[in-house]
GROMACS .gro file of C-alpha atoms in nm:
model
  129
    1UNK     CA    1   6.461   6.540   1.305
    2UNK     CA    2   6.647   6.521   1.631
    3UNK     CA    3   6.804   6.873   1.547
    4UNK     CA    4   6.459   7.011   1.511
    5UNK     CA    5   6.337   6.852   1.844
    6UNK     CA    6   6.640   6.999   2.016
    7UNK     CA    7   6.606   7.324   1.877
    8UNK     CA    8   6.233   7.309   1.976
    9UNK     CA    9   6.354   7.215   2.349
   10UNK     CA   10   6.571   7.522   2.365
   11UNK     CA   11   6.292   7.744   2.248
   12UNK     CA   12   6.047   7.594   2.475
   13UNK     CA   13   6.293   7.658   2.781
   14UNK     CA   14   6.312   7.997   2.657
   15UNK     CA   15   5.951   8.044   2.638
   16UNK     CA   16   5.890   7.911   2.966
   17UNK     CA   17   6.172   8.141   3.105
   18UNK     CA   18   5.991   8.439   2.937
   19UNK     CA   19   5.670   8.349   3.058
   20UNK     CA   20   5.764   8.284   3.425
   21UNK     CA   21   5.981   8.621   3.432
   22UNK     CA   22   5.670   8.834   3.290
   23UNK     CA   23   5.426   8.625   3.486
   24UNK     CA   24   5.601   8.690   3.825
   25UNK     CA   25   5.715   9.030   3.725
   26UNK     CA   26   6.078   8.903   3.822
   27UNK     CA   27   6.372   9.170   3.722
   28UNK     CA   28   6.549   8.904   3.533
   29UNK     CA   29   6.554   8.834   3.179
   30UNK     CA   30   6.330   8.538   3.052
   31UNK     CA   31   6.623   8.384   2.840
   32UNK     CA   32   6.838   8.361   3.119
   33UNK     CA   33   6.564   8.182   3.345
   34UNK     CA   34   6.512   7.950   3.016
   35UNK     CA   35   6.872   7.875   3.030
   36UNK     CA   36   6.864   7.790   3.388
   37UNK     CA   37   6.572   7.555   3.306
   38UNK     CA   38   6.783   7.404   3.022
   39UNK     CA   39   7.082   7.383   3.244
   40UNK     CA   40   6.859   7.196   3.533
   41UNK     CA   41   6.719   6.954   3.250
   42UNK     CA   42   7.048   6.870   3.120
   43UNK     CA   43   7.213   6.804   3.479
   44UNK     CA   44   6.912   6.597   3.575
   45UNK     CA   45   6.950   6.389   3.248
   46UNK     CA   46   7.294   6.329   3.319
   47UNK     CA   47   7.220   6.190   3.676
   48UNK     CA   48   6.882   6.005   3.571
   49UNK     CA   49   6.916   5.794   3.250
   50UNK     CA   50   6.541   5.769   3.240
   51UNK     CA   51   6.519   6.143   3.117
   52UNK     CA   52   6.753   6.084   2.837
   53UNK     CA   53   6.479   6.041   2.559
   54UNK     CA   54   6.409   6.242   2.257
   55UNK     CA   55   6.621   6.557   2.203
   56UNK     CA   56   6.783   6.486   2.555
   57UNK     CA   57   6.921   6.158   2.395
   58UNK     CA   58   7.272   6.126   2.231
   59UNK     CA   59   7.367   6.493   2.309
   60UNK     CA   60   7.120   6.634   2.063
   61UNK     CA   61   7.067   6.963   2.258
   62UNK     CA   62   7.464   7.017   2.272
   63UNK     CA   63   7.474   6.970   1.881
   64UNK     CA   64   7.190   7.199   1.820
   65UNK     CA   65   7.371   7.478   2.055
   66UNK     CA   66   7.675   7.431   1.873
   67UNK     CA   67   7.483   7.462   1.540
   68UNK     CA   68   7.355   7.794   1.686
   69UNK     CA   69   7.675   7.921   1.816
   70UNK     CA   70   7.845   7.849   1.488
   71UNK     CA   71   7.616   8.071   1.320
   72UNK     CA   72   7.575   8.328   1.612
   73UNK     CA   73   7.677   8.638   1.382
   74UNK     CA   74   7.343   8.602   1.202
   75UNK     CA   75   7.157   8.689   1.511
   76UNK     CA   76   7.324   9.014   1.508
   77UNK     CA   77   7.194   9.120   1.195
   78UNK     CA   78   6.857   9.263   1.330
   79UNK     CA   79   7.038   9.480   1.591
   80UNK     CA   80   7.271   9.611   1.313
   81UNK     CA   81   6.972   9.704   1.111
   82UNK     CA   82   6.807   9.870   1.415
   83UNK     CA   83   7.133  10.073   1.469
   84UNK     CA   84   7.123  10.171   1.099
   85UNK     CA   85   6.754  10.272   1.131
   86UNK     CA   86   6.833  10.500   1.421
   87UNK     CA   87   7.150  10.678   1.265
   88UNK     CA   88   6.964  11.012   1.331
   89UNK     CA   89   6.926  10.940   1.686
   90UNK     CA   90   7.282  10.829   1.727
   91UNK     CA   91   7.405  11.163   1.556
   92UNK     CA   92   7.201  11.394   1.787
   93UNK     CA   93   7.304  11.182   2.121
   94UNK     CA   94   7.627  11.029   2.019
   95UNK     CA   95   7.832  11.207   2.246
   96UNK     CA   96   7.617  11.134   2.546
   97UNK     CA   97   7.579  10.755   2.443
   98UNK     CA   98   7.953  10.740   2.429
   99UNK     CA   99   8.023  10.886   2.748
  100UNK     CA  100   7.758  10.660   2.929
  101UNK     CA  101   7.932  10.364   2.782
  102UNK     CA  102   8.286  10.467   2.859
  103UNK     CA  103   8.158  10.533   3.222
  104UNK     CA  104   7.991  10.218   3.250
  105UNK     CA  105   8.302  10.043   3.133
  106UNK     CA  106   8.507  10.201   3.393
  107UNK     CA  107   8.242  10.123   3.685
  108UNK     CA  108   8.213   9.753   3.570
  109UNK     CA  109   8.610   9.726   3.567
  110UNK     CA  110   8.632   9.907   3.922
  111UNK     CA  111   8.356   9.670   4.071
  112UNK     CA  112   8.542   9.359   3.913
  113UNK     CA  113   8.868   9.468   4.057
  114UNK     CA  114   8.708   9.521   4.409
  115UNK     CA  115   8.539   9.185   4.399
  116UNK     CA  116   8.852   8.997   4.289
  117UNK     CA  117   9.045   9.176   4.588
  118UNK     CA  118   8.777   9.083   4.829
  119UNK     CA  119   8.758   8.729   4.717
  120UNK     CA  120   9.130   8.705   4.737
  121UNK     CA  121   9.155   8.828   5.091
  122UNK     CA  122   8.875   8.595   5.196
  123UNK     CA  123   9.072   8.308   5.027
  124UNK     CA  124   9.367   8.392   5.208
  125UNK     CA  125   9.212   8.438   5.532
  126UNK     CA  126   9.070   8.093   5.485
  127UNK     CA  127   9.406   7.934   5.385
  128UNK     CA  128   9.553   8.085   5.708
  129UNK     CA  129   9.316   7.918   5.936
   0.00000   0.00000   0.00000
């Protein structure tokens, strides 16, 4: 019963995040907002024991999330089916898709290296002061 309530809470947070993102026209995915909401709930639960009721009690949400993560591969089945259904599209645009993916990986790595170097410099300057 606690597992079902915990899954319900996780999905409710996702639904609220989706509703807020779409309702306000935010460029942020709804599930991300839902995760932030769930994080805030869990952090306030740890500070205020009054909130530790129902699925927020006795690590119920944590146990449910570990169960979801244990079976995460099942969540990729619909995506795999979608790819198989669009094989003709992949065949006609496969080279372009591969090039865009490769370019995006290179740009992401470049941005990560630049960010790391910038933060390293800032930390060195802060330590020198």
